Short mmCIF file of C-alpha atoms in Angstrom, two decimals:
data_model
loop_
_atom_site.label_atom_id
_atom_site.label_comp_id
_atom_site.label_asym_id
_atom_site.label_seq_id
_atom_site.Cartn_x
_atom_site.Cartn_y
_atom_site.Cartn_z
CA UNK A 1 78.13 67.79 118.74
CA UNK A 2 78.29 70.18 115.82
CA UNK A 3 81.48 72.16 116.07
CA UNK A 4 82.23 74.57 113.29
CA UNK A 5 85.56 76.35 113.41
CA UNK A 6 87.10 78.72 110.95
CA UNK A 7 90.17 77.55 109.09
CA UNK A 8 93.31 78.41 111.01
CA UNK A 9 91.58 77.93 114.35
CA UNK A 10 90.55 74.89 116.38
CA UNK A 11 89.36 72.86 114.70
CA UNK A 12 54.64 80.64 92.11
CA UNK A 13 52.33 82.57 93.16
CA UNK A 14 49.81 80.21 94.59
CA UNK A 15 48.50 80.87 98.02
CA UNK A 16 50.64 79.08 100.57
CA UNK A 17 48.50 77.08 103.01
CA UNK A 18 48.98 77.72 106.73
CA UNK A 19 51.01 74.56 107.14
CA UNK A 20 53.28 75.30 104.18
CA UNK A 21 56.25 77.55 103.85
CA UNK A 22 56.83 78.83 100.33
CA UNK A 23 58.85 81.53 98.63
CA UNK A 24 57.82 85.16 98.62
CA UNK A 25 56.06 85.88 95.34
CA UNK A 26 53.52 88.42 94.05
CA UNK A 27 53.36 90.29 97.31
CA UNK A 28 52.10 93.86 97.64
CA UNK A 29 54.92 95.78 95.88
CA UNK A 30 55.31 98.39 98.61
CA UNK A 31 55.30 95.78 101.37
CA UNK A 32 57.81 93.66 99.48
CA UNK A 33 60.08 96.67 98.89
CA UNK A 34 60.05 97.55 102.58
CA UNK A 35 60.70 93.95 103.53
CA UNK A 36 63.62 93.65 101.13
CA UNK A 37 65.03 96.95 102.41
CA UNK A 38 64.87 95.70 105.99
CA UNK A 39 66.74 92.56 105.02
CA UNK A 40 69.33 94.45 102.99
CA UNK A 41 70.48 96.65 105.88
CA UNK A 42 70.95 93.77 108.29
CA UNK A 43 73.93 91.53 108.77
CA UNK A 44 72.31 88.16 108.25
CA UNK A 45 73.74 85.23 110.16
CA UNK A 46 72.67 81.61 109.76
CA UNK A 47 74.21 80.69 113.08
CA UNK A 48 74.08 76.90 112.83
CA UNK A 49 74.94 76.47 109.17
CA UNK A 50 77.69 73.93 108.59
CA UNK A 51 80.61 75.36 106.66
CA UNK A 52 82.68 72.31 105.75
CA UNK A 53 81.15 72.26 102.25
CA UNK A 54 82.60 75.07 100.10
CA UNK A 55 79.68 74.91 97.64
CA UNK A 56 77.19 75.22 100.51
CA UNK A 57 79.05 78.23 101.89
CA UNK A 58 79.23 79.84 98.45
CA UNK A 59 75.47 79.37 97.96
CA UNK A 60 74.76 80.80 101.41
CA UNK A 61 76.76 83.93 100.55
CA UNK A 62 74.93 84.19 97.23
CA UNK A 63 71.59 84.18 99.07
CA UNK A 64 72.75 87.01 101.32
CA UNK A 65 73.97 85.26 104.45
CA UNK A 66 77.15 86.39 106.15
CA UNK A 67 80.11 84.15 105.42
CA UNK A 68 79.85 81.33 108.01
CA UNK A 69 83.62 80.89 107.92
CA UNK A 70 83.90 84.24 109.73
CA UNK A 71 82.42 82.96 112.98
CA UNK A 72 82.60 79.74 114.99
CA UNK A 73 79.63 77.75 116.25
CA UNK A 74 79.42 74.92 118.74
CA UNK A 75 76.14 72.99 119.03
CA UNK A 76 76.01 70.51 121.90
CA UNK A 77 73.71 67.50 121.98
CA UNK A 78 73.98 65.17 124.95
CA UNK A 79 71.59 63.16 127.09
CA UNK A 80 73.07 64.50 130.34
CA UNK A 81 73.51 68.11 131.39
CA UNK A 82 76.78 67.31 133.15
CA UNK A 83 78.41 66.40 129.83
CA UNK A 84 77.13 69.58 128.23
CA UNK A 85 78.37 71.70 131.11
CA UNK A 86 81.85 70.22 130.90
CA UNK A 87 82.07 71.05 127.21
CA UNK A 88 80.86 74.59 127.86
CA UNK A 89 83.47 74.96 130.61
CA UNK A 90 86.18 73.82 128.21
CA UNK A 91 85.09 75.56 125.01
CA UNK A 92 83.10 78.72 125.75
CA UNK A 93 86.03 81.03 125.10
CA UNK A 94 86.72 79.46 121.69
CA UNK A 95 83.37 80.03 119.96
CA UNK A 96 81.24 82.97 118.91
CA UNK A 97 78.06 80.89 119.32
CA UNK A 98 77.29 78.08 121.75
CA UNK A 99 73.96 76.31 121.38
CA UNK A 100 72.35 73.40 123.18
CA UNK A 101 69.90 70.99 121.60
CA UNK A 102 67.21 70.52 124.21
CA UNK A 103 64.49 68.00 124.81
CA UNK A 104 64.86 66.75 128.34
CA UNK A 105 63.29 68.98 130.96
CA UNK A 106 66.49 69.25 132.97
CA UNK A 107 68.58 70.11 129.92
CA UNK A 108 66.07 72.75 128.78
CA UNK A 109 65.99 74.40 132.20
CA UNK A 110 69.73 74.20 132.80
CA UNK A 111 70.51 75.61 129.35
CA UNK A 112 68.35 78.71 129.82
CA UNK A 113 69.76 79.13 133.33
CA UNK A 114 73.35 79.37 132.09
CA UNK A 115 74.21 82.81 130.65
CA UNK A 116 77.17 81.30 128.81
CA UNK A 117 74.74 79.54 126.49
CA UNK A 118 73.55 81.54 123.49
CA UNK A 119 70.89 79.25 122.01
CA UNK A 120 68.34 76.71 123.19
CA UNK A 121 67.54 74.65 120.08
CA UNK A 122 64.44 72.50 119.67
CA UNK A 123 63.41 72.21 123.34
CA UNK A 124 60.54 69.90 122.34
CA UNK A 125 62.80 67.25 120.82
CA UNK A 126 61.49 63.74 121.58
CA UNK A 127 58.65 65.23 123.64
CA UNK A 128 54.88 65.38 123.27
CA UNK A 129 54.87 69.02 124.35
CA UNK A 130 56.93 71.98 123.14
CA UNK A 131 59.42 71.77 126.01
CA UNK A 132 59.19 75.55 126.37
CA UNK A 133 56.90 76.87 129.09
CA UNK A 134 56.49 80.02 131.14
CA UNK A 135 59.33 79.20 133.51
CA UNK A 136 61.69 78.34 130.67
CA UNK A 137 60.84 81.55 128.83
CA UNK A 138 61.38 83.65 131.95
CA UNK A 139 64.77 82.09 132.62
CA UNK A 140 65.77 82.52 128.98
CA UNK A 141 64.95 86.22 129.17
CA UNK A 142 66.77 86.62 132.47
CA UNK A 143 69.95 84.97 131.21
CA UNK A 144 69.92 86.22 127.59
CA UNK A 145 69.54 82.73 126.13
CA UNK A 146 67.72 82.82 122.80
CA UNK A 147 65.23 80.28 121.52
CA UNK A 148 66.48 78.99 118.17
CA UNK A 149 64.01 77.66 115.58
CA UNK A 150 65.43 74.80 113.51
CA UNK A 151 64.13 75.37 109.97
CA UNK A 152 65.24 71.91 108.82
CA UNK A 153 62.25 70.53 110.74
CA UNK A 154 59.95 72.32 108.26
CA UNK A 155 61.33 70.17 105.46
CA UNK A 156 59.72 67.09 106.97
CA UNK A 157 56.43 65.59 105.83
CA UNK A 158 53.19 67.61 105.99
CA UNK A 159 51.96 66.17 109.29
CA UNK A 160 55.25 66.98 110.99
CA UNK A 161 55.31 70.47 109.44
CA UNK A 162 51.88 71.29 110.83
CA UNK A 163 52.97 70.21 114.29
CA UNK A 164 56.20 72.22 114.10
CA UNK A 165 54.46 75.44 113.05
CA UNK A 166 51.93 75.07 115.86
CA UNK A 167 54.73 74.50 118.34
CA UNK A 168 56.64 77.52 117.10
CA UNK A 169 53.59 79.78 117.33
CA UNK A 170 53.17 78.78 120.97
CA UNK A 171 56.86 79.21 121.81
CA UNK A 172 57.14 82.58 120.07
CA UNK A 173 54.07 83.73 121.98
CA UNK A 174 55.90 82.93 125.22
CA UNK A 175 59.00 84.74 124.00
CA UNK A 176 56.91 87.82 123.29
CA UNK A 177 55.10 87.67 126.62
CA UNK A 178 58.24 87.30 128.71
CA UNK A 179 60.67 89.31 126.54
CA UNK A 180 62.86 86.38 125.57
CA UNK A 181 64.81 86.60 122.33
CA UNK A 182 64.46 84.18 119.43
CA UNK A 183 66.25 83.44 116.20
CA UNK A 184 66.12 80.91 113.36
CA UNK A 185 68.70 78.86 111.49
CA UNK A 186 68.40 76.68 108.41
CA UNK A 187 70.74 74.05 109.90
CA UNK A 188 71.48 73.30 106.26
CA UNK A 189 73.95 70.58 105.39
CA UNK A 190 73.07 70.54 101.65
CA UNK A 191 72.38 73.32 99.16
CA UNK A 192 68.70 72.42 98.70
CA UNK A 193 68.15 72.93 102.44
CA UNK A 194 69.23 76.58 102.27
CA UNK A 195 66.65 79.36 102.10
CA UNK A 196 66.83 83.06 101.38
CA UNK A 197 66.73 85.13 104.59
CA UNK A 198 63.51 86.84 103.52
CA UNK A 199 61.79 83.44 103.26
CA UNK A 200 62.61 82.73 106.90
CA UNK A 201 61.44 86.21 107.83
CA UNK A 202 58.18 85.61 105.96
CA UNK A 203 57.67 82.29 107.70
CA UNK A 204 57.94 83.89 111.14
CA UNK A 205 55.63 86.72 110.13
CA UNK A 206 53.07 84.18 108.90
CA UNK A 207 52.90 82.99 112.51
CA UNK A 208 52.13 86.52 113.69
CA UNK A 209 55.54 87.65 114.89
CA UNK A 210 58.14 90.13 113.60
CA UNK A 211 60.59 88.23 111.42
CA UNK A 212 63.26 90.89 111.64
CA UNK A 213 63.71 90.22 115.36
CA UNK A 214 65.20 86.83 114.57
CA UNK A 215 67.96 88.42 112.50
CA UNK A 216 68.52 91.20 115.04
CA UNK A 217 69.07 88.53 117.68
CA UNK A 218 71.61 86.64 115.58
CA UNK A 219 73.58 89.78 114.83
CA UNK A 220 73.56 90.80 118.49
CA UNK A 221 74.90 87.41 119.56
CA UNK A 222 77.75 87.51 117.05
CA UNK A 223 78.77 91.10 117.75
CA UNK A 224 78.56 90.74 121.53
CA UNK A 225 80.61 87.56 121.63
CA UNK A 226 83.07 88.82 119.03
CA UNK A 227 83.91 91.69 121.38
CA UNK A 228 84.41 89.22 124.21
CA UNK A 229 86.67 86.98 122.14
CA UNK A 230 88.69 90.00 121.00
CA UNK A 231 89.16 91.13 124.59
CA UNK A 232 92.71 91.13 125.94
CA UNK A 233 91.57 88.84 128.73
CA UNK A 234 88.51 86.85 127.58
CA UNK A 235 88.82 84.52 130.57
CA UNK A 236 86.17 85.54 133.05
CA UNK A 237 83.97 87.52 130.66
CA UNK A 238 81.65 84.52 130.53
CA UNK A 239 80.56 83.99 134.11
CA UNK A 240 78.35 81.11 135.18
#
């Protein structure tokens, strides 16, 4: 379980191969300007960034991410859905973002069936397939559960990176087809794992999908749930 609470609350220009993710360099100047402008007018949230490390948080702000100490994230990872559900029951009203690390078919399906969940993370974990199919995408769209891409998986060895990018292309295609939302997080725990927002946007666009949508989704989740948490009676605003 990754639980991140704010203090005071509960606790080169070379061509980048298709299986690589590199920095944005020597792009068409007009395209790059427009891309940077798009990024600059967004509120950029790295939803699953750990904020216990002050240097990590400072570097994230320097790169343009919103201060992660301003919102609270709970990421649940359990082998049984019953354990996840109990923690959601107990903690939903305390966090701006609740995500579930998937993998098992039951957990994937139950997570996207529960509108109290914000993120389904890595549904293909410990699987030979992506864990995200037509039915899962349809349920995610119906219940406003967003697919979350875990960028830390890209930092693995080349063979793993190629597999991850192929999986993401397939999953994003399903999101597009069935109108399910998606986002991306660095899941950084160390400074070298951080990336500039535009690099994540470029990565998604290299797969053939609009990178800005990922950031729009993150902002929507934060703003929507912030209004719920600020409500005079938040109990009941998250219905199962």
